[in-house]
């Protein structure tokens, strides 16, 4: 038989055998022949490691060598690449990454938390050793958005990258939209269906989206990764009435991560936004993810697909392994770390746009006038004011949609109202994607 492979097998050590690690093994077992033809060589898992050797994982692990101490992997000559699927910004994942990259061992990971915190330092180690650090699965799971920006759109000046980066939040918001139920009920449903973790805070508080946004921004703009300056608000405080109100006004609420690079610096924010129903993001449903990239020659690119789950995430991890097999390396953030521009954070207060403000107020005369006065004195121009007839247990809901204006005026409005006993709870602000 003719040998169609250009190289000897690529020998892989797989650390972490949970949802994604198990998926990688299943994918390589299922599509191994096709992958070998595409990669130019078979991709062979040689060694595996996780915490608990005795755990049943629904996949045949007998062909692979079990390694108790993952710290031995970096130095092994019979392993060509290490795949880290443990998770966590620090701890064993980071130790393994540092060891492997310092030892000149190509490294593949799906770990957005680690990259958001340590991405530049790890990229510098990979660069020094002249080896690959690959992380397609870390952002938007199965969607090839890292490749899309790093390779497909590499010739463009990218002005804006934004999208729906967390499937759990999108599932919750779109289910609230369809069923009209409250946040807590839908979160419970999402947990029962396996869309949300037992501790969902990283997802619903926007931290997971912020990790991904910081990675995308660095890659898209050629700027230093700056997770610390992603302004982050999650979806905990979105209520069914907001969704109904947004729908009546022609919008859907989505948790949007948005990064822009302009003359004033880098703007990065994750927060629930009102998205017009004719915008493609408004139609991203359930647990799907989507990313929009705007380049000066390519125009608007729209990527949509499964951002999590065993199959899609494994698909992205194995795509990285195929790149390693093909010797397609390149800098992790699309240019040498020293070429990434230092950060200057833009002043979000100067951003101009329309906003939605929702208040829960005491049901008594004069409250509307008090809010109207605060907005007027802060320079906010009101487009519409909606008072819900529905009386809540402890107050009434009212919402304002503003004309386009500087965001600092919205903050000033809230400052003016702070401490007022007319307000029953902290107002909710969502900006409008125009
Ligand atoms: N799940 C997704 O849809 C998805 C999507 C995109 C990216 N990711 C990323 O992929 C990575 C893995 O996620 P996952 O969902 O597969 O996680 P998971 O199901 O919780 O699996 C984690 C694996 O890591 C192992 N592990 C944990 N701590 C360890 C330690 N101290 N030493 C050795 N092994 C350890 C666990 O071992 P035991 O099994 O023995 O306990 C388990 O096999 C994370 O970085 C995550 O952010 C996940």
mmCIF file of N, CA, C and O in Angstrom, residues 163-177 181-188 190 195-196 200-209 232-240 242-243 252-257 270-274 286 358 428-430:
data_model
loop_
_atom_site.group_PDB
_atom_site.id
_atom_site.type_symbol
_atom_site.label_atom_id
_atom_site.label_comp_id
_atom_site.label_asym_id
_atom_site.label_seq_id
_atom_site.Cartn_x
_atom_site.Cartn_y
_atom_site.Cartn_z
ATOM 1 N N UNK A 163 -19.725 40.227 20.006
ATOM 2 C CA UNK A 163 -20.562 39.059 19.791
ATOM 3 C C UNK A 163 -21.115 38.471 21.062
ATOM 4 O O UNK A 163 -20.975 39.013 22.162
ATOM 5 N N UNK A 164 -21.761 37.338 20.852
ATOM 6 C CA UNK A 164 -22.368 36.568 21.942
ATOM 7 C C UNK A 164 -21.383 35.448 22.243
ATOM 8 O O UNK A 164 -21.191 34.550 21.420
ATOM 9 N N UNK A 165 -20.730 35.538 23.393
ATOM 10 C CA UNK A 165 -19.576 34.686 23.654
ATOM 11 C C UNK A 165 -19.856 33.641 24.728
ATOM 12 O O UNK A 165 -18.952 32.900 25.102
ATOM 13 N N UNK A 166 -21.068 33.601 25.227
ATOM 14 C CA UNK A 166 -21.374 32.627 26.275
ATOM 15 C C UNK A 166 -22.732 31.978 26.016
ATOM 16 O O UNK A 166 -23.769 32.645 26.063
ATOM 17 N N UNK A 167 -22.700 30.684 25.745
ATOM 18 C CA UNK A 167 -23.923 29.952 25.387
ATOM 19 C C UNK A 167 -24.896 29.842 26.548
ATOM 20 O O UNK A 167 -26.116 29.846 26.341
ATOM 21 N N UNK A 168 -24.374 29.755 27.776
ATOM 22 C CA UNK A 168 -25.268 29.636 28.935
ATOM 23 C C UNK A 168 -26.140 30.883 29.055
ATOM 24 O O UNK A 168 -27.362 30.790 29.217
ATOM 25 N N UNK A 169 -25.504 32.052 28.942
ATOM 26 C CA UNK A 169 -26.268 33.302 29.049
ATOM 27 C C UNK A 169 -27.255 33.425 27.892
ATOM 28 O O UNK A 169 -28.387 33.881 28.078
ATOM 29 N N UNK A 170 -26.813 33.037 26.715
ATOM 30 C CA UNK A 170 -27.726 33.177 25.577
ATOM 31 C C UNK A 170 -28.910 32.232 25.704
ATOM 32 O O UNK A 170 -30.042 32.585 25.380
ATOM 33 N N UNK A 171 -28.646 31.035 26.243
ATOM 34 C CA UNK A 171 -29.744 30.097 26.470
ATOM 35 C C UNK A 171 -30.732 30.702 27.469
ATOM 36 O O UNK A 171 -31.946 30.663 27.273
ATOM 37 N N UNK A 172 -30.214 31.272 28.544
ATOM 38 C CA UNK A 172 -31.099 31.828 29.576
ATOM 39 C C UNK A 172 -31.910 32.997 29.007
ATOM 40 O O UNK A 172 -33.135 33.052 29.153
ATOM 41 N N UNK A 173 -31.250 33.915 28.323
ATOM 42 C CA UNK A 173 -31.963 35.095 27.811
ATOM 43 C C UNK A 173 -33.000 34.713 26.754
ATOM 44 O O UNK A 173 -34.124 35.221 26.757
ATOM 45 N N UNK A 174 -32.626 33.798 25.856
ATOM 46 C CA UNK A 174 -33.587 33.457 24.792
ATOM 47 C C UNK A 174 -34.721 32.600 25.341
ATOM 48 O O UNK A 174 -35.844 32.672 24.861
ATOM 49 N N UNK A 175 -34.452 31.829 26.398
ATOM 50 C CA UNK A 175 -35.541 31.056 27.003
ATOM 51 C C UNK A 175 -36.474 31.985 27.781
ATOM 52 O O UNK A 175 -37.704 31.837 27.733
ATOM 53 N N UNK A 176 -35.911 32.964 28.473
ATOM 54 C CA UNK A 176 -36.761 33.965 29.146
ATOM 55 C C UNK A 176 -37.660 34.649 28.109
ATOM 56 O O UNK A 176 -38.843 34.895 28.350
ATOM 57 N N UNK A 177 -37.064 34.935 26.956
ATOM 58 C CA UNK A 177 -37.792 35.614 25.869
ATOM 59 C C UNK A 177 -38.975 34.761 25.382
ATOM 60 O O UNK A 177 -40.083 35.241 25.225
ATOM 61 N N UNK A 181 -40.576 33.542 31.427
ATOM 62 C CA UNK A 181 -40.278 33.241 32.833
ATOM 63 C C UNK A 181 -39.163 34.143 33.371
ATOM 64 O O UNK A 181 -38.427 34.754 32.599
ATOM 65 N N UNK A 182 -39.034 34.147 34.683
ATOM 66 C CA UNK A 182 -38.017 34.968 35.330
ATOM 67 C C UNK A 182 -36.640 34.316 35.267
ATOM 68 O O UNK A 182 -36.501 33.115 34.979
ATOM 69 N N UNK A 183 -35.629 35.122 35.568
ATOM 70 C CA UNK A 183 -34.237 34.663 35.481
ATOM 71 C C UNK A 183 -33.978 33.417 36.333
ATOM 72 O O UNK A 183 -33.391 32.436 35.858
ATOM 73 N N UNK A 184 -34.427 33.425 37.597
ATOM 74 C CA UNK A 184 -34.093 32.317 38.500
ATOM 75 C C UNK A 184 -34.669 30.994 38.015
ATOM 76 O O UNK A 184 -34.008 29.953 38.064
ATOM 77 N N UNK A 185 -35.920 31.035 37.513
ATOM 78 C CA UNK A 185 -36.546 29.798 37.024
ATOM 79 C C UNK A 185 -35.792 29.260 35.820
ATOM 80 O O UNK A 185 -35.558 28.058 35.685
ATOM 81 N N UNK A 186 -35.413 30.165 34.921
ATOM 82 C CA UNK A 186 -34.755 29.708 33.691
ATOM 83 C C UNK A 186 -33.334 29.223 33.995
ATOM 84 O O UNK A 186 -32.861 28.256 33.395
ATOM 85 N N UNK A 187 -32.683 29.872 34.958
ATOM 86 C CA UNK A 187 -31.341 29.393 35.349
ATOM 87 C C UNK A 187 -31.442 27.959 35.862
ATOM 88 O O UNK A 187 -30.633 27.092 35.510
ATOM 89 N N UNK A 188 -32.466 27.695 36.660
ATOM 90 C CA UNK A 188 -32.659 26.343 37.199
ATOM 91 C C UNK A 188 -32.872 25.340 36.062
ATOM 92 O O UNK A 188 -32.274 24.260 36.030
ATOM 93 N N UNK A 190 -31.842 25.670 33.024
ATOM 94 C CA UNK A 190 -30.567 25.535 32.294
ATOM 95 C C UNK A 190 -29.644 24.570 33.045
ATOM 96 O O UNK A 190 -28.933 23.768 32.422
ATOM 97 N N UNK A 195 -26.932 23.013 30.654
ATOM 98 C CA UNK A 195 -26.400 24.200 29.977
ATOM 99 C C UNK A 195 -25.695 25.143 30.947
ATOM 100 O O UNK A 195 -24.992 26.045 30.524
ATOM 101 N N UNK A 196 -25.979 24.962 32.230
ATOM 102 C CA UNK A 196 -25.337 25.844 33.216
ATOM 103 C C UNK A 196 -24.696 24.994 34.303
ATOM 104 O O UNK A 196 -25.201 23.938 34.666
ATOM 105 N N UNK A 200 -22.918 28.811 38.584
ATOM 106 C CA UNK A 200 -22.956 29.426 37.248
ATOM 107 C C UNK A 200 -22.337 30.811 37.195
ATOM 108 O O UNK A 200 -22.413 31.493 36.174
ATOM 109 N N UNK A 201 -21.703 31.263 38.305
ATOM 110 C CA UNK A 201 -21.357 32.679 38.393
ATOM 111 C C UNK A 201 -20.406 33.144 37.284
ATOM 112 O O UNK A 201 -20.574 34.237 36.749
ATOM 113 N N UNK A 202 -19.421 32.327 36.903
ATOM 114 C CA UNK A 202 -18.493 32.749 35.854
ATOM 115 C C UNK A 202 -19.226 33.068 34.556
ATOM 116 O O UNK A 202 -18.881 33.992 33.837
ATOM 117 N N UNK A 203 -20.247 32.274 34.286
ATOM 118 C CA UNK A 203 -21.020 32.498 33.062
ATOM 119 C C UNK A 203 -21.961 33.688 33.218
ATOM 120 O O UNK A 203 -21.880 34.648 32.467
ATOM 121 N N UNK A 204 -22.835 33.624 34.225
ATOM 122 C CA UNK A 204 -23.900 34.628 34.265
ATOM 123 C C UNK A 204 -23.406 36.002 34.709
ATOM 124 O O UNK A 204 -24.048 37.007 34.427
ATOM 125 N N UNK A 205 -22.250 36.054 35.354
ATOM 126 C CA UNK A 205 -21.712 37.369 35.715
ATOM 127 C C UNK A 205 -20.807 37.944 34.624
ATOM 128 O O UNK A 205 -20.178 38.999 34.826
ATOM 129 N N UNK A 206 -20.709 37.247 33.524
ATOM 130 C CA UNK A 206 -20.019 37.803 32.348
ATOM 131 C C UNK A 206 -18.513 37.569 32.317
ATOM 132 O O UNK A 206 -17.841 37.987 31.372
ATOM 133 N N UNK A 207 -17.972 36.887 33.349
ATOM 134 C CA UNK A 207 -16.505 36.736 33.431
ATOM 135 C C UNK A 207 -15.981 35.867 32.282
ATOM 136 O O UNK A 207 -14.962 36.178 31.655
ATOM 137 N N UNK A 208 -16.704 34.785 31.996
ATOM 138 C CA UNK A 208 -16.276 33.901 30.899
ATOM 139 C C UNK A 208 -16.263 34.670 29.570
ATOM 140 O O UNK A 208 -15.313 34.561 28.792
ATOM 141 N N UNK A 209 -17.291 35.469 29.336
ATOM 142 C CA UNK A 209 -17.321 36.285 28.105
ATOM 143 C C UNK A 209 -16.164 37.277 28.095
ATOM 144 O O UNK A 209 -15.566 37.533 27.051
ATOM 145 N N UNK A 232 -17.307 44.692 33.016
ATOM 146 C CA UNK A 232 -18.120 43.466 32.914
ATOM 147 C C UNK A 232 -19.382 43.537 33.784
ATOM 148 O O UNK A 232 -19.303 43.783 34.985
ATOM 149 N N UNK A 233 -20.511 43.313 33.138
ATOM 150 C CA UNK A 233 -21.790 43.188 33.842
ATOM 151 C C UNK A 233 -22.470 41.943 33.297
ATOM 152 O O UNK A 233 -22.497 41.745 32.082
ATOM 153 N N UNK A 234 -23.015 41.127 34.160
ATOM 154 C CA UNK A 234 -23.679 39.906 33.696
ATOM 155 C C UNK A 234 -25.176 40.090 33.520
ATOM 156 O O UNK A 234 -25.656 41.221 33.356
ATOM 157 N N UNK A 235 -25.895 38.971 33.568
ATOM 158 C CA UNK A 235 -27.330 39.021 33.230
ATOM 159 C C UNK A 235 -28.230 38.780 34.440
ATOM 160 O O UNK A 235 -29.445 38.700 34.293
ATOM 161 N N UNK A 236 -27.636 38.650 35.647
ATOM 162 C CA UNK A 236 -28.431 38.356 36.848
ATOM 163 C C UNK A 236 -29.601 39.300 37.044
ATOM 164 O O UNK A 236 -30.616 38.934 37.617
ATOM 165 N N UNK A 237 -29.401 40.567 36.657
ATOM 166 C CA UNK A 237 -30.412 41.570 36.988
ATOM 167 C C UNK A 237 -31.367 41.864 35.849
ATOM 168 O O UNK A 237 -32.173 42.797 35.929
ATOM 169 N N UNK A 238 -31.283 41.072 34.776
ATOM 170 C CA UNK A 238 -32.258 41.233 33.685
ATOM 171 C C UNK A 238 -33.550 40.548 34.136
ATOM 172 O O UNK A 238 -33.528 39.396 34.578
ATOM 173 N N UNK A 239 -34.662 41.255 34.037
ATOM 174 C CA UNK A 239 -35.930 40.668 34.476
ATOM 175 C C UNK A 239 -36.848 40.489 33.269
ATOM 176 O O UNK A 239 -36.621 41.068 32.199
ATOM 177 N N UNK A 240 -37.871 39.669 33.460
ATOM 178 C CA UNK A 240 -38.784 39.355 32.355
ATOM 179 C C UNK A 240 -39.378 40.641 31.763
ATOM 180 O O UNK A 240 -39.563 40.746 30.537
ATOM 181 N N UNK A 242 -37.968 43.522 31.397
ATOM 182 C CA UNK A 242 -37.005 44.149 30.475
ATOM 183 C C UNK A 242 -37.116 43.507 29.098
ATOM 184 O O UNK A 242 -37.076 44.193 28.069
ATOM 185 N N UNK A 243 -37.235 42.187 29.113
ATOM 186 C CA UNK A 243 -37.280 41.465 27.841
ATOM 187 C C UNK A 243 -38.560 41.817 27.090
ATOM 188 O O UNK A 243 -38.540 42.061 25.884
ATOM 189 N N UNK A 252 -34.094 42.718 21.082
ATOM 190 C CA UNK A 252 -33.923 41.535 21.935
ATOM 191 C C UNK A 252 -32.713 41.777 22.823
ATOM 192 O O UNK A 252 -31.780 42.454 22.394
ATOM 193 N N UNK A 253 -32.759 41.200 24.012
ATOM 194 C CA UNK A 253 -31.628 41.412 24.934
ATOM 195 C C UNK A 253 -30.631 40.270 24.785
ATOM 196 O O UNK A 253 -31.006 39.097 24.825
ATOM 197 N N UNK A 254 -29.388 40.620 24.558
ATOM 198 C CA UNK A 254 -28.308 39.636 24.438
ATOM 199 C C UNK A 254 -27.130 40.106 25.297
ATOM 200 O O UNK A 254 -26.876 41.318 25.379
ATOM 201 N N UNK A 255 -26.396 39.152 25.877
ATOM 202 C CA UNK A 255 -25.155 39.525 26.564
ATOM 203 C C UNK A 255 -24.092 39.677 25.488
ATOM 204 O O UNK A 255 -23.691 38.693 24.854
ATOM 205 N N UNK A 256 -23.656 40.915 25.264
ATOM 206 C CA UNK A 256 -22.734 41.205 24.166
ATOM 207 C C UNK A 256 -21.368 41.576 24.740
ATOM 208 O O UNK A 256 -21.262 42.423 25.621
ATOM 209 N N UNK A 257 -20.340 40.941 24.213
ATOM 210 C CA UNK A 257 -18.968 41.373 24.486
ATOM 211 C C UNK A 257 -18.545 42.232 23.317
ATOM 212 O O UNK A 257 -18.694 41.818 22.168
ATOM 213 N N UNK A 270 -18.374 43.892 28.436
ATOM 214 C CA UNK A 270 -19.355 42.811 28.357
ATOM 215 C C UNK A 270 -20.568 43.285 29.130
ATOM 216 O O UNK A 270 -20.451 43.610 30.314
ATOM 217 N N UNK A 271 -21.716 43.366 28.476
ATOM 218 C CA UNK A 271 -22.923 43.710 29.217
ATOM 219 C C UNK A 271 -24.162 43.385 28.404
ATOM 220 O O UNK A 271 -24.092 43.225 27.190
ATOM 221 N N UNK A 272 -25.299 43.235 29.086
ATOM 222 C CA UNK A 272 -26.520 42.958 28.334
ATOM 223 C C UNK A 272 -26.897 44.177 27.502
ATOM 224 O O UNK A 272 -26.906 45.299 28.018
ATOM 225 N N UNK A 273 -27.192 43.954 26.236
ATOM 226 C CA UNK A 273 -27.518 45.070 25.337
ATOM 227 C C UNK A 273 -28.869 44.825 24.686
ATOM 228 O O UNK A 273 -29.299 43.685 24.522
ATOM 229 N N UNK A 274 -29.498 45.908 24.257
ATOM 230 C CA UNK A 274 -30.689 45.785 23.426
ATOM 231 C C UNK A 274 -30.215 45.744 21.973
ATOM 232 O O UNK A 274 -29.574 46.681 21.496
ATOM 233 N N UNK A 286 -30.752 30.214 21.651
ATOM 234 C CA UNK A 286 -30.344 29.115 22.528
ATOM 235 C C UNK A 286 -28.882 29.229 22.920
ATOM 236 O O UNK A 286 -28.374 30.314 23.189
ATOM 237 N N UNK A 358 -33.937 51.125 33.464
ATOM 238 C CA UNK A 358 -35.153 50.639 34.120
ATOM 239 C C UNK A 358 -35.055 50.907 35.625
ATOM 240 O O UNK A 358 -34.036 50.651 36.245
ATOM 241 N N UNK A 428 -31.314 49.622 36.461
ATOM 242 C CA UNK A 428 -30.618 48.767 35.499
ATOM 243 C C UNK A 428 -30.377 49.582 34.232
ATOM 244 O O UNK A 428 -31.311 50.192 33.710
ATOM 245 N N UNK A 429 -29.137 49.582 33.750
ATOM 246 C CA UNK A 429 -28.829 50.303 32.507
ATOM 247 C C UNK A 429 -28.377 49.301 31.466
ATOM 248 O O UNK A 429 -27.500 48.474 31.732
ATOM 249 N N UNK A 430 -28.968 49.363 30.292
ATOM 250 C CA UNK A 430 -28.488 48.559 29.165
ATOM 251 C C UNK A 430 -28.335 49.491 27.975
ATOM 252 O O UNK A 430 -29.236 50.271 27.688
#
